[in-house]
């Protein structure tokens, strides 16, 4: 992962029981240009659980020039 130079957005749902937050945090830390965004109240499928929050996170990431 350290060789990936592209900006990356790692999304994690605060209610995700499939992937613990620690894994998402380590993945984001391993990517040189990653941002970890937590979708509060969402499970593993944040795009379906909380579509507005998901879209907001993605659009914010993209608008920052990523």
Short mmCIF file of C-alpha atoms in Angstrom, two decimals:
data_model
loop_
_atom_site.label_atom_id
_atom_site.label_comp_id
_atom_site.label_asym_id
_atom_site.label_seq_id
_atom_site.Cartn_x
_atom_site.Cartn_y
_atom_site.Cartn_z
CA UNK A 1 0.00 0.00 0.00
CA UNK A 2 2.88 2.36 0.67
CA UNK A 3 3.63 2.47 -3.06
CA UNK A 4 0.20 3.85 -3.95
CA UNK A 5 0.63 7.57 -4.49
CA UNK A 6 -2.90 8.46 -5.53
CA UNK A 7 -5.15 10.15 -2.99
CA UNK A 8 -7.46 7.66 -1.31
CA UNK A 9 -10.61 7.89 0.76
CA UNK A 10 -11.15 5.13 3.31
CA UNK A 11 -14.73 5.09 4.56
CA UNK A 12 -15.80 3.28 7.70
CA UNK A 13 -19.27 3.01 9.24
CA UNK A 14 -19.36 3.51 13.00
CA UNK A 15 -21.69 0.51 13.35
CA UNK A 16 -19.69 -1.78 11.04
CA UNK A 17 -19.47 -5.25 12.60
CA UNK A 18 -17.71 -6.80 9.59
CA UNK A 19 -14.58 -4.62 9.53
CA UNK A 20 -13.33 -3.23 12.85
CA UNK A 21 -12.28 0.43 12.91
CA UNK A 22 -8.69 -0.60 13.65
CA UNK A 23 -8.42 -2.30 10.27
CA UNK A 24 -9.72 0.77 8.45
CA UNK A 25 -7.39 3.00 10.43
CA UNK A 26 -4.39 0.83 9.61
CA UNK A 27 -5.36 0.76 5.95
CA UNK A 28 -5.61 4.55 5.85
CA UNK A 29 -2.30 4.89 7.71
CA UNK A 30 -0.61 2.55 5.22
CA UNK A 31 -1.67 4.66 2.25
CA UNK A 32 0.56 7.75 1.96
CA UNK A 33 -2.23 10.11 0.86
CA UNK A 34 -5.31 8.62 2.50
CA UNK A 35 -8.06 10.17 4.54
CA UNK A 36 -10.20 8.10 6.91
CA UNK A 37 -13.79 9.29 7.06
CA UNK A 38 -16.22 7.80 9.57
CA UNK A 39 -19.89 7.61 8.63
CA UNK A 40 -21.71 7.82 11.96
CA UNK A 41 -24.64 5.46 12.43
CA UNK A 42 -23.75 3.36 9.40
CA UNK A 43 -22.91 -0.28 9.10
CA UNK A 44 -20.64 -1.92 6.55
CA UNK A 45 -22.63 -0.64 3.55
CA UNK A 46 -22.59 3.08 4.28
CA UNK A 47 -23.64 3.97 0.73
CA UNK A 48 -26.94 2.17 1.38
CA UNK A 49 -27.27 2.79 5.13
CA UNK A 50 -26.55 6.53 5.08
CA UNK A 51 -26.44 7.66 1.43
CA UNK A 52 -26.51 11.38 2.22
CA UNK A 53 -23.55 11.12 4.62
CA UNK A 54 -21.70 8.84 2.20
CA UNK A 55 -22.19 11.26 -0.70
CA UNK A 56 -21.16 14.21 1.47
CA UNK A 57 -17.90 12.47 2.44
CA UNK A 58 -17.10 11.50 -1.15
CA UNK A 59 -17.91 14.94 -2.53
CA UNK A 60 -15.83 16.65 0.17
CA UNK A 61 -12.90 14.37 -0.67
CA UNK A 62 -13.21 15.09 -4.38
CA UNK A 63 -13.65 18.84 -3.91
CA UNK A 64 -10.39 19.01 -2.00
CA UNK A 65 -8.58 18.33 -5.25
CA UNK A 66 -8.23 14.61 -4.72
#
